[in-house]
Amino acid sequence: MQNIKGGGVVSVIKGVFFSLIIVLVGVLIFAGVIKLTSLSSSAIKPVNQFIKVLAIFFGCFISVRGSLGFLKGGFVGVLGTALIYLTFSLIGGEISFGMPFIIDLVFGLIVGIISGIITVNVKKD
């Protein structure tokens, strides 16, 4: 457990930070696409979920190294999802910690665990 206490905490924080940045950029780009096209409002939720999945994956890919990838990735997924949710709730002016938030956290956990496992098993140069 030394790994998660030392460098693991730093890698999780980096992963969460990168995930947040990637989501913000992705959502801004998507907002521009919506503004320029007549995209159906039913496409917004799935595209936002896809952006979140990519953000968590790349947050893990950029930061998670060594062993315990599933654990570090899980933390990146949960903490990243919580921070993303809180950020957009504050921007929207409405914070709600109901069932959708819990479902988002579980989804972030699963994506983070899978991303962490993939990341530590991909050979990095």
mmCIF file of N, CA and C in Angstrom:
data_model
loop_
_atom_site.group_PDB
_atom_site.id
_atom_site.type_symbol
_atom_site.label_atom_id
_atom_site.label_comp_id
_atom_site.label_asym_id
_atom_site.label_seq_id
_atom_site.Cartn_x
_atom_site.Cartn_y
_atom_site.Cartn_z
ATOM 1 N N MET A 1 0.812 -1.207 0.000
ATOM 2 C CA MET A 1 0.000 0.000 0.000
ATOM 3 C C MET A 1 0.848 1.260 0.000
ATOM 4 N N GLN A 2 2.149 1.105 0.093
ATOM 5 C CA GLN A 2 3.045 2.258 0.048
ATOM 6 C C GLN A 2 2.846 3.047 -1.249
ATOM 7 N N ASN A 3 2.621 2.323 -2.353
ATOM 8 C CA ASN A 3 2.483 2.953 -3.657
ATOM 9 C C ASN A 3 1.313 3.930 -3.708
ATOM 10 N N ILE A 4 0.169 3.570 -3.164
ATOM 11 C CA ILE A 4 -1.002 4.436 -3.212
ATOM 12 C C ILE A 4 -0.842 5.618 -2.261
ATOM 13 N N LYS A 5 -0.084 5.447 -1.184
ATOM 14 C CA LYS A 5 0.114 6.545 -0.240
ATOM 15 C C LYS A 5 1.083 7.583 -0.787
ATOM 16 N N GLY A 6 2.137 7.163 -1.438
ATOM 17 C CA GLY A 6 3.154 8.087 -1.918
ATOM 18 C C GLY A 6 2.806 8.645 -3.273
ATOM 19 N N GLY A 7 3.403 8.071 -4.304
ATOM 20 C CA GLY A 7 3.202 8.543 -5.669
ATOM 21 C C GLY A 7 1.795 8.307 -6.166
ATOM 22 N N GLY A 8 1.062 7.377 -5.558
ATOM 23 C CA GLY A 8 -0.295 7.082 -5.999
ATOM 24 C C GLY A 8 -1.237 8.250 -5.793
ATOM 25 N N VAL A 9 -1.094 8.955 -4.692
ATOM 26 C CA VAL A 9 -1.962 10.100 -4.421
ATOM 27 C C VAL A 9 -1.711 11.197 -5.451
ATOM 28 N N VAL A 10 -0.448 11.433 -5.752
ATOM 29 C CA VAL A 10 -0.101 12.450 -6.749
ATOM 30 C C VAL A 10 -0.665 12.069 -8.105
ATOM 31 N N SER A 11 -0.549 10.802 -8.488
ATOM 32 C CA SER A 11 -1.063 10.386 -9.798
ATOM 33 C C SER A 11 -2.587 10.495 -9.856
ATOM 34 N N VAL A 12 -3.267 10.206 -8.753
ATOM 35 C CA VAL A 12 -4.730 10.346 -8.719
ATOM 36 C C VAL A 12 -5.114 11.816 -8.865
ATOM 37 N N ILE A 13 -4.433 12.694 -8.152
ATOM 38 C CA ILE A 13 -4.734 14.127 -8.244
ATOM 39 C C ILE A 13 -4.488 14.634 -9.663
ATOM 40 N N LYS A 14 -3.362 14.210 -10.269
ATOM 41 C CA LYS A 14 -3.085 14.590 -11.663
ATOM 42 C C LYS A 14 -4.174 14.067 -12.595
ATOM 43 N N GLY A 15 -4.594 12.822 -12.391
ATOM 44 C CA GLY A 15 -5.635 12.235 -13.230
ATOM 45 C C GLY A 15 -6.953 12.976 -13.123
ATOM 46 N N VAL A 16 -7.329 13.348 -11.904
ATOM 47 C CA VAL A 16 -8.567 14.100 -11.691
ATOM 48 C C VAL A 16 -8.465 15.472 -12.364
ATOM 49 N N PHE A 17 -7.327 16.129 -12.211
ATOM 50 C CA PHE A 17 -7.116 17.439 -12.817
ATOM 51 C C PHE A 17 -7.218 17.356 -14.337
ATOM 52 N N PHE A 18 -6.517 16.389 -14.935
ATOM 53 C CA PHE A 18 -6.563 16.240 -16.391
ATOM 54 C C PHE A 18 -7.971 15.878 -16.861
ATOM 55 N N SER A 19 -8.680 15.047 -16.108
ATOM 56 C CA SER A 19 -10.053 14.691 -16.473
ATOM 57 C C SER A 19 -10.943 15.927 -16.501
ATOM 58 N N LEU A 20 -10.800 16.772 -15.496
ATOM 59 C CA LEU A 20 -11.611 17.989 -15.434
ATOM 60 C C LEU A 20 -11.302 18.906 -16.621
ATOM 61 N N ILE A 21 -10.028 19.083 -16.924
ATOM 62 C CA ILE A 21 -9.645 19.932 -18.053
ATOM 63 C C ILE A 21 -10.200 19.377 -19.362
ATOM 64 N N ILE A 22 -10.076 18.062 -19.554
ATOM 65 C CA ILE A 22 -10.559 17.438 -20.784
ATOM 66 C C ILE A 22 -12.070 17.581 -20.916
ATOM 67 N N VAL A 23 -12.797 17.411 -19.817
ATOM 68 C CA VAL A 23 -14.257 17.571 -19.861
ATOM 69 C C VAL A 23 -14.625 19.008 -20.200
ATOM 70 N N LEU A 24 -13.966 19.965 -19.570
ATOM 71 C CA LEU A 24 -14.287 21.369 -19.843
ATOM 72 C C LEU A 24 -14.049 21.708 -21.320
ATOM 73 N N VAL A 25 -12.925 21.277 -21.860
ATOM 74 C CA VAL A 25 -12.630 21.526 -23.275
ATOM 75 C C VAL A 25 -13.645 20.800 -24.166
ATOM 76 N N GLY A 26 -13.926 19.542 -23.852
ATOM 77 C CA GLY A 26 -14.879 18.771 -24.644
ATOM 78 C C GLY A 26 -16.270 19.372 -24.647
ATOM 79 N N VAL A 27 -16.721 19.820 -23.492
ATOM 80 C CA VAL A 27 -18.057 20.418 -23.398
ATOM 81 C C VAL A 27 -18.103 21.756 -24.138
ATOM 82 N N LEU A 28 -17.022 22.532 -24.057
ATOM 83 C CA LEU A 28 -16.989 23.797 -24.802
ATOM 84 C C LEU A 28 -17.044 23.555 -26.309
ATOM 85 N N ILE A 29 -16.300 22.573 -26.782
ATOM 86 C CA ILE A 29 -16.331 22.233 -28.206
ATOM 87 C C ILE A 29 -17.726 21.745 -28.602
ATOM 88 N N PHE A 30 -18.306 20.894 -27.781
ATOM 89 C CA PHE A 30 -19.647 20.370 -28.067
ATOM 90 C C PHE A 30 -20.688 21.487 -28.051
ATOM 91 N N ALA A 31 -20.545 22.440 -27.148
ATOM 92 C CA ALA A 31 -21.470 23.575 -27.113
ATOM 93 C C ALA A 31 -21.376 24.372 -28.415
ATOM 94 N N GLY A 32 -20.165 24.515 -28.941
ATOM 95 C CA GLY A 32 -19.996 25.190 -30.224
ATOM 96 C C GLY A 32 -20.659 24.430 -31.357
ATOM 97 N N VAL A 33 -20.539 23.101 -31.326
ATOM 98 C CA VAL A 33 -21.177 22.268 -32.346
ATOM 99 C C VAL A 33 -22.694 22.415 -32.261
ATOM 100 N N ILE A 34 -23.223 22.429 -31.060
ATOM 101 C CA ILE A 34 -24.673 22.583 -30.880
ATOM 102 C C ILE A 34 -25.131 23.936 -31.411
ATOM 103 N N LYS A 35 -24.343 24.966 -31.132
ATOM 104 C CA LYS A 35 -24.686 26.315 -31.574
ATOM 105 C C LYS A 35 -24.696 26.423 -33.102
ATOM 106 N N LEU A 36 -23.757 25.732 -33.748
ATOM 107 C CA LEU A 36 -23.632 25.827 -35.202
ATOM 108 C C LEU A 36 -24.568 24.898 -35.964
ATOM 109 N N THR A 37 -25.054 23.854 -35.307
ATOM 110 C CA THR A 37 -25.919 22.890 -35.986
ATOM 111 C C THR A 37 -27.270 22.826 -35.290
ATOM 112 N N SER A 38 -28.159 22.109 -35.884
ATOM 113 C CA SER A 38 -29.472 21.911 -35.263
ATOM 114 C C SER A 38 -29.533 20.501 -34.676
ATOM 115 N N LEU A 39 -28.599 20.215 -33.785
ATOM 116 C CA LEU A 39 -28.510 18.908 -33.156
ATOM 117 C C LEU A 39 -29.680 18.705 -32.197
ATOM 118 N N SER A 40 -30.232 17.530 -32.213
ATOM 119 C CA SER A 40 -31.365 17.205 -31.349
ATOM 120 C C SER A 40 -30.957 17.256 -29.887
ATOM 121 N N SER A 41 -31.855 17.717 -29.047
ATOM 122 C CA SER A 41 -31.554 17.799 -27.616
ATOM 123 C C SER A 41 -31.409 16.412 -26.983
ATOM 124 N N SER A 42 -31.933 15.393 -27.643
ATOM 125 C CA SER A 42 -31.798 14.038 -27.111
ATOM 126 C C SER A 42 -30.367 13.513 -27.244
ATOM 127 N N ALA A 43 -29.559 14.162 -28.053
ATOM 128 C CA ALA A 43 -28.168 13.740 -28.233
ATOM 129 C C ALA A 43 -27.239 14.316 -27.173
ATOM 130 N N ILE A 44 -27.686 15.299 -26.431
ATOM 131 C CA ILE A 44 -26.813 15.994 -25.480
ATOM 132 C C ILE A 44 -26.339 15.079 -24.359
ATOM 133 N N LYS A 45 -27.230 14.361 -23.713
ATOM 134 C CA LYS A 45 -26.844 13.495 -22.590
ATOM 135 C C LYS A 45 -25.862 12.402 -23.013
ATOM 136 N N PRO A 46 -26.142 11.640 -24.085
ATOM 137 C CA PRO A 46 -25.172 10.608 -24.481
ATOM 138 C C PRO A 46 -23.802 11.178 -24.860
ATOM 139 N N VAL A 47 -23.791 12.311 -25.542
ATOM 140 C CA VAL A 47 -22.505 12.904 -25.929
ATOM 141 C C VAL A 47 -21.761 13.379 -24.682
ATOM 142 N N ASN A 48 -22.458 13.965 -23.739
ATOM 143 C CA ASN A 48 -21.813 14.382 -22.482
ATOM 144 C C ASN A 48 -21.245 13.181 -21.724
ATOM 145 N N GLN A 49 -21.949 12.059 -21.711
ATOM 146 C CA GLN A 49 -21.441 10.855 -21.060
ATOM 147 C C GLN A 49 -20.195 10.349 -21.775
ATOM 148 N N PHE A 50 -20.206 10.399 -23.100
ATOM 149 C CA PHE A 50 -19.049 9.978 -23.891
ATOM 150 C C PHE A 50 -17.846 10.868 -23.592
ATOM 151 N N ILE A 51 -18.075 12.163 -23.501
ATOM 152 C CA ILE A 51 -16.996 13.097 -23.161
ATOM 153 C C ILE A 51 -16.437 12.765 -21.782
ATOM 154 N N LYS A 52 -17.313 12.436 -20.842
ATOM 155 C CA LYS A 52 -16.867 12.091 -19.491
ATOM 156 C C LYS A 52 -16.037 10.804 -19.486
ATOM 157 N N VAL A 53 -16.474 9.803 -20.253
ATOM 158 C CA VAL A 53 -15.724 8.545 -20.356
ATOM 159 C C VAL A 53 -14.333 8.810 -20.933
ATOM 160 N N LEU A 54 -14.268 9.576 -22.007
ATOM 161 C CA LEU A 54 -12.969 9.911 -22.601
ATOM 162 C C LEU A 54 -12.085 10.674 -21.615
ATOM 163 N N ALA A 55 -12.673 11.596 -20.879
ATOM 164 C CA ALA A 55 -11.909 12.396 -19.924
ATOM 165 C C ALA A 55 -11.321 11.529 -18.812
ATOM 166 N N ILE A 56 -12.118 10.612 -18.273
ATOM 167 C CA ILE A 56 -11.620 9.726 -17.220
ATOM 168 C C ILE A 56 -10.541 8.807 -17.776
ATOM 169 N N PHE A 57 -10.774 8.255 -18.973
ATOM 170 C CA PHE A 57 -9.779 7.377 -19.571
ATOM 171 C C PHE A 57 -8.458 8.113 -19.781
ATOM 172 N N PHE A 58 -8.510 9.281 -20.401
ATOM 173 C CA PHE A 58 -7.268 10.008 -20.666
ATOM 174 C C PHE A 58 -6.645 10.547 -19.386
ATOM 175 N N GLY A 59 -7.470 10.886 -18.391
ATOM 176 C CA GLY A 59 -6.925 11.276 -17.093
ATOM 177 C C GLY A 59 -6.123 10.138 -16.485
ATOM 178 N N CYS A 60 -6.635 8.914 -16.580
ATOM 179 C CA CYS A 60 -5.904 7.737 -16.102
ATOM 180 C C CYS A 60 -4.682 7.472 -16.967
ATOM 181 N N PHE A 61 -4.853 7.557 -18.274
ATOM 182 C CA PHE A 61 -3.760 7.246 -19.201
ATOM 183 C C PHE A 61 -2.578 8.194 -19.003
ATOM 184 N N ILE A 62 -2.857 9.449 -18.737
ATOM 185 C CA ILE A 62 -1.810 10.441 -18.545
ATOM 186 C C ILE A 62 -1.109 10.272 -17.204
ATOM 187 N N SER A 63 -1.842 9.856 -16.174
ATOM 188 C CA SER A 63 -1.278 9.935 -14.825
ATOM 189 C C SER A 63 -1.002 8.606 -14.130
ATOM 190 N N VAL A 64 -1.762 7.570 -14.403
ATOM 191 C CA VAL A 64 -1.641 6.313 -13.641
ATOM 192 C C VAL A 64 -0.466 5.502 -14.165
ATOM 193 N N ARG A 65 0.430 5.151 -13.262
ATOM 194 C CA ARG A 65 1.617 4.351 -13.583
ATOM 195 C C ARG A 65 1.790 3.264 -12.532
ATOM 196 N N GLY A 66 2.612 2.293 -12.851
ATOM 197 C CA GLY A 66 2.991 1.283 -11.870
ATOM 198 C C GLY A 66 1.887 0.286 -11.588
ATOM 199 N N SER A 67 1.817 -0.109 -10.333
ATOM 200 C CA SER A 67 0.849 -1.125 -9.926
ATOM 201 C C SER A 67 -0.419 -0.473 -9.377
ATOM 202 N N LEU A 68 -1.367 -1.303 -9.010
ATOM 203 C CA LEU A 68 -2.652 -0.889 -8.443
ATOM 204 C C LEU A 68 -3.436 0.035 -9.373
ATOM 205 N N GLY A 69 -3.360 -0.248 -10.665
ATOM 206 C CA GLY A 69 -4.054 0.579 -11.645
ATOM 207 C C GLY A 69 -5.550 0.624 -11.423
ATOM 208 N N PHE A 70 -6.121 -0.504 -11.022
ATOM 209 C CA PHE A 70 -7.576 -0.535 -10.782
ATOM 210 C C PHE A 70 -7.961 0.394 -9.645
ATOM 211 N N LEU A 71 -7.130 0.446 -8.608
ATOM 212 C CA LEU A 71 -7.427 1.285 -7.441
ATOM 213 C C LEU A 71 -7.244 2.763 -7.774
ATOM 214 N N LYS A 72 -6.111 3.088 -8.380
ATOM 215 C CA LYS A 72 -5.856 4.479 -8.770
ATOM 216 C C LYS A 72 -6.896 4.945 -9.778
ATOM 217 N N GLY A 73 -7.199 4.104 -10.760
ATOM 218 C CA GLY A 73 -8.205 4.442 -11.762
ATOM 219 C C GLY A 73 -9.580 4.632 -11.141
ATOM 220 N N GLY A 74 -9.924 3.781 -10.178
ATOM 221 C CA GLY A 74 -11.203 3.932 -9.480
ATOM 222 C C GLY A 74 -11.300 5.262 -8.761
ATOM 223 N N PHE A 75 -10.206 5.656 -8.110
ATOM 224 C CA PHE A 75 -10.186 6.954 -7.432
ATOM 225 C C PHE A 75 -10.289 8.101 -8.437
ATOM 226 N N VAL A 76 -9.549 7.993 -9.543
ATOM 227 C CA VAL A 76 -9.647 9.033 -10.576
ATOM 228 C C VAL A 76 -11.081 9.121 -11.085
ATOM 229 N N GLY A 77 -11.710 7.977 -11.322
ATOM 230 C CA GLY A 77 -13.085 7.955 -11.818
ATOM 231 C C GLY A 77 -14.081 8.573 -10.861
ATOM 232 N N VAL A 78 -14.018 8.179 -9.598
ATOM 233 C CA VAL A 78 -14.980 8.684 -8.608
ATOM 234 C C VAL A 78 -14.729 10.157 -8.295
ATOM 235 N N LEU A 79 -13.480 10.488 -7.994
ATOM 236 C CA LEU A 79 -13.173 11.881 -7.645
ATOM 237 C C LEU A 79 -13.348 12.807 -8.846
ATOM 238 N N GLY A 80 -12.945 12.338 -10.009
ATOM 239 C CA GLY A 80 -13.137 13.135 -11.223
ATOM 240 C C GLY A 80 -14.614 13.367 -11.499
ATOM 241 N N THR A 81 -15.416 12.322 -11.396
ATOM 242 C CA THR A 81 -16.856 12.450 -11.619
ATOM 243 C C THR A 81 -17.476 13.411 -10.619
ATOM 244 N N ALA A 82 -17.092 13.296 -9.350
ATOM 245 C CA ALA A 82 -17.634 14.189 -8.323
ATOM 246 C C ALA A 82 -17.255 15.637 -8.606
ATOM 247 N N LEU A 83 -15.995 15.878 -8.953
ATOM 248 C CA LEU A 83 -15.541 17.241 -9.235
ATOM 249 C C LEU A 83 -16.202 17.799 -10.495
ATOM 250 N N ILE A 84 -16.342 16.976 -11.507
ATOM 251 C CA ILE A 84 -17.015 17.402 -12.739
ATOM 252 C C ILE A 84 -18.474 17.740 -12.439
ATOM 253 N N TYR A 85 -19.133 16.875 -11.679
ATOM 254 C CA TYR A 85 -20.538 17.089 -11.322
ATOM 255 C C TYR A 85 -20.699 18.386 -10.530
ATOM 256 N N LEU A 86 -19.830 18.577 -9.535
ATOM 257 C CA LEU A 86 -19.913 19.792 -8.722
ATOM 258 C C LEU A 86 -19.612 21.041 -9.547
ATOM 259 N N THR A 87 -18.632 20.964 -10.420
ATOM 260 C CA THR A 87 -18.280 22.110 -11.262
ATOM 261 C C THR A 87 -19.455 22.539 -12.128
ATOM 262 N N PHE A 88 -20.070 21.574 -12.812
ATOM 263 C CA PHE A 88 -21.182 21.921 -13.689
ATOM 264 C C PHE A 88 -22.449 22.257 -12.905
ATOM 265 N N SER A 89 -22.592 21.719 -11.707
ATOM 266 C CA SER A 89 -23.726 22.104 -10.866
ATOM 267 C C SER A 89 -23.584 23.553 -10.408
ATOM 268 N N LEU A 90 -22.361 23.934 -10.048
ATOM 269 C CA LEU A 90 -22.125 25.320 -9.647
ATOM 270 C C LEU A 90 -22.310 26.274 -10.821
ATOM 271 N N ILE A 91 -21.854 25.880 -12.002
ATOM 272 C CA ILE A 91 -22.047 26.712 -13.198
ATOM 273 C C ILE A 91 -23.536 26.856 -13.492
ATOM 274 N N GLY A 92 -24.271 25.767 -13.347
ATOM 275 C CA GLY A 92 -25.711 25.784 -13.602
ATOM 276 C C GLY A 92 -26.523 26.399 -12.486
ATOM 277 N N GLY A 93 -25.899 26.605 -11.332
ATOM 278 C CA GLY A 93 -26.589 27.229 -10.211
ATOM 279 C C GLY A 93 -27.501 26.302 -9.429
ATOM 280 N N GLU A 94 -27.335 24.995 -9.606
ATOM 281 C CA GLU A 94 -28.210 24.043 -8.920
ATOM 282 C C GLU A 94 -27.427 22.784 -8.563
ATOM 283 N N ILE A 95 -27.327 22.499 -7.268
ATOM 284 C CA ILE A 95 -26.623 21.298 -6.808
ATOM 285 C C ILE A 95 -27.642 20.343 -6.223
ATOM 286 N N SER A 96 -27.595 19.087 -6.686
ATOM 287 C CA SER A 96 -28.502 18.061 -6.207
ATOM 288 C C SER A 96 -27.716 16.767 -6.021
ATOM 289 N N PHE A 97 -27.820 16.180 -4.838
ATOM 290 C CA PHE A 97 -27.095 14.947 -4.548
ATOM 291 C C PHE A 97 -28.041 13.754 -4.475
ATOM 292 N N GLY A 98 -28.894 13.623 -5.465
ATOM 293 C CA GLY A 98 -29.855 12.533 -5.506
ATOM 294 C C GLY A 98 -29.312 11.309 -6.219
ATOM 295 N N MET A 99 -30.235 10.484 -6.681
ATOM 296 C CA MET A 99 -29.896 9.243 -7.362
ATOM 297 C C MET A 99 -29.068 9.459 -8.636
ATOM 298 N N PRO A 100 -29.345 10.487 -9.452
ATOM 299 C CA PRO A 100 -28.490 10.694 -10.637
ATOM 300 C C PRO A 100 -27.017 10.900 -10.273
ATOM 301 N N PHE A 101 -26.750 11.578 -9.167
ATOM 302 C CA PHE A 101 -25.376 11.787 -8.720
ATOM 303 C C PHE A 101 -24.739 10.457 -8.320
ATOM 304 N N ILE A 102 -25.467 9.618 -7.618
ATOM 305 C CA ILE A 102 -24.944 8.312 -7.195
ATOM 306 C C ILE A 102 -24.683 7.428 -8.416
ATOM 307 N N ILE A 103 -25.601 7.445 -9.374
ATOM 308 C CA ILE A 103 -25.413 6.670 -10.599
ATOM 309 C C ILE A 103 -24.180 7.169 -11.351
ATOM 310 N N ASP A 104 -24.003 8.479 -11.412
ATOM 311 C CA ASP A 104 -22.806 9.056 -12.045
ATOM 312 C C ASP A 104 -21.533 8.600 -11.345
ATOM 313 N N LEU A 105 -21.541 8.581 -10.011
ATOM 314 C CA LEU A 105 -20.363 8.135 -9.261
ATOM 315 C C LEU A 105 -20.029 6.670 -9.550
ATOM 316 N N VAL A 106 -21.050 5.810 -9.566
ATOM 317 C CA VAL A 106 -20.829 4.392 -9.860
ATOM 318 C C VAL A 106 -20.306 4.223 -11.285
ATOM 319 N N PHE A 107 -20.890 4.963 -12.214
ATOM 320 C CA PHE A 107 -20.430 4.936 -13.607
ATOM 321 C C PHE A 107 -18.971 5.394 -13.690
ATOM 322 N N GLY A 108 -18.634 6.468 -12.997
ATOM 323 C CA GLY A 108 -17.256 6.967 -12.974
ATOM 324 C C GLY A 108 -16.302 5.965 -12.358
ATOM 325 N N LEU A 109 -16.746 5.284 -11.305
ATOM 326 C CA LEU A 109 -15.930 4.258 -10.662
ATOM 327 C C LEU A 109 -15.617 3.124 -11.633
ATOM 328 N N ILE A 110 -16.643 2.633 -12.313
ATOM 329 C CA ILE A 110 -16.459 1.526 -13.258
ATOM 330 C C ILE A 110 -15.535 1.935 -14.404
ATOM 331 N N VAL A 111 -15.771 3.111 -14.976
ATOM 332 C CA VAL A 111 -14.927 3.595 -16.072
ATOM 333 C C VAL A 111 -13.495 3.789 -15.584
ATOM 334 N N GLY A 112 -13.336 4.323 -14.374
ATOM 335 C CA GLY A 112 -12.007 4.538 -13.811
ATOM 336 C C GLY A 112 -11.256 3.240 -13.567
ATOM 337 N N ILE A 113 -11.944 2.241 -13.026
ATOM 338 C CA ILE A 113 -11.306 0.942 -12.779
ATOM 339 C C ILE A 113 -10.845 0.313 -14.093
ATOM 340 N N ILE A 114 -11.734 0.297 -15.078
ATOM 341 C CA ILE A 114 -11.371 -0.270 -16.381
ATOM 342 C C ILE A 114 -10.216 0.516 -17.002
ATOM 343 N N SER A 115 -10.281 1.830 -16.941
ATOM 344 C CA SER A 115 -9.220 2.671 -17.512
ATOM 345 C C SER A 115 -7.897 2.457 -16.798
ATOM 346 N N GLY A 116 -7.933 2.332 -15.477
ATOM 347 C CA GLY A 116 -6.708 2.091 -14.712
ATOM 348 C C GLY A 116 -6.080 0.755 -15.046
ATOM 349 N N ILE A 117 -6.908 -0.275 -15.199
ATOM 350 C CA ILE A 117 -6.400 -1.602 -15.562
ATOM 351 C C ILE A 117 -5.764 -1.559 -16.948
ATOM 352 N N ILE A 118 -6.450 -0.934 -17.893
ATOM 353 C CA ILE A 118 -5.904 -0.827 -19.253
ATOM 354 C C ILE A 118 -4.599 -0.037 -19.231
ATOM 355 N N THR A 119 -4.603 1.070 -18.515
ATOM 356 C CA THR A 119 -3.446 1.964 -18.499
ATOM 357 C C THR A 119 -2.178 1.292 -17.973
ATOM 358 N N VAL A 120 -2.271 0.562 -16.868
ATOM 359 C CA VAL A 120 -1.050 -0.040 -16.305
ATOM 360 C C VAL A 120 -0.583 -1.243 -17.120
ATOM 361 N N ASN A 121 -1.461 -1.776 -17.966
ATOM 362 C CA ASN A 121 -1.068 -2.916 -18.790
ATOM 363 C C ASN A 121 -0.622 -2.541 -20.191
ATOM 364 N N VAL A 122 -0.721 -1.267 -20.537
ATOM 365 C CA VAL A 122 -0.239 -0.778 -21.823
ATOM 366 C C VAL A 122 1.210 -0.361 -21.630
ATOM 367 N N LYS A 123 2.060 -0.853 -22.490
ATOM 368 C CA LYS A 123 3.481 -0.534 -22.379
ATOM 369 C C LYS A 123 3.728 0.919 -22.726
ATOM 370 N N LYS A 124 4.350 1.648 -21.803
ATOM 371 C CA LYS A 124 4.642 3.061 -22.033
ATOM 372 C C LYS A 124 6.120 3.232 -22.233
ATOM 373 N N ASP A 125 6.480 4.043 -23.213
ATOM 374 C CA ASP A 125 7.904 4.283 -23.516
ATOM 375 C C ASP A 125 8.438 5.454 -22.751
#
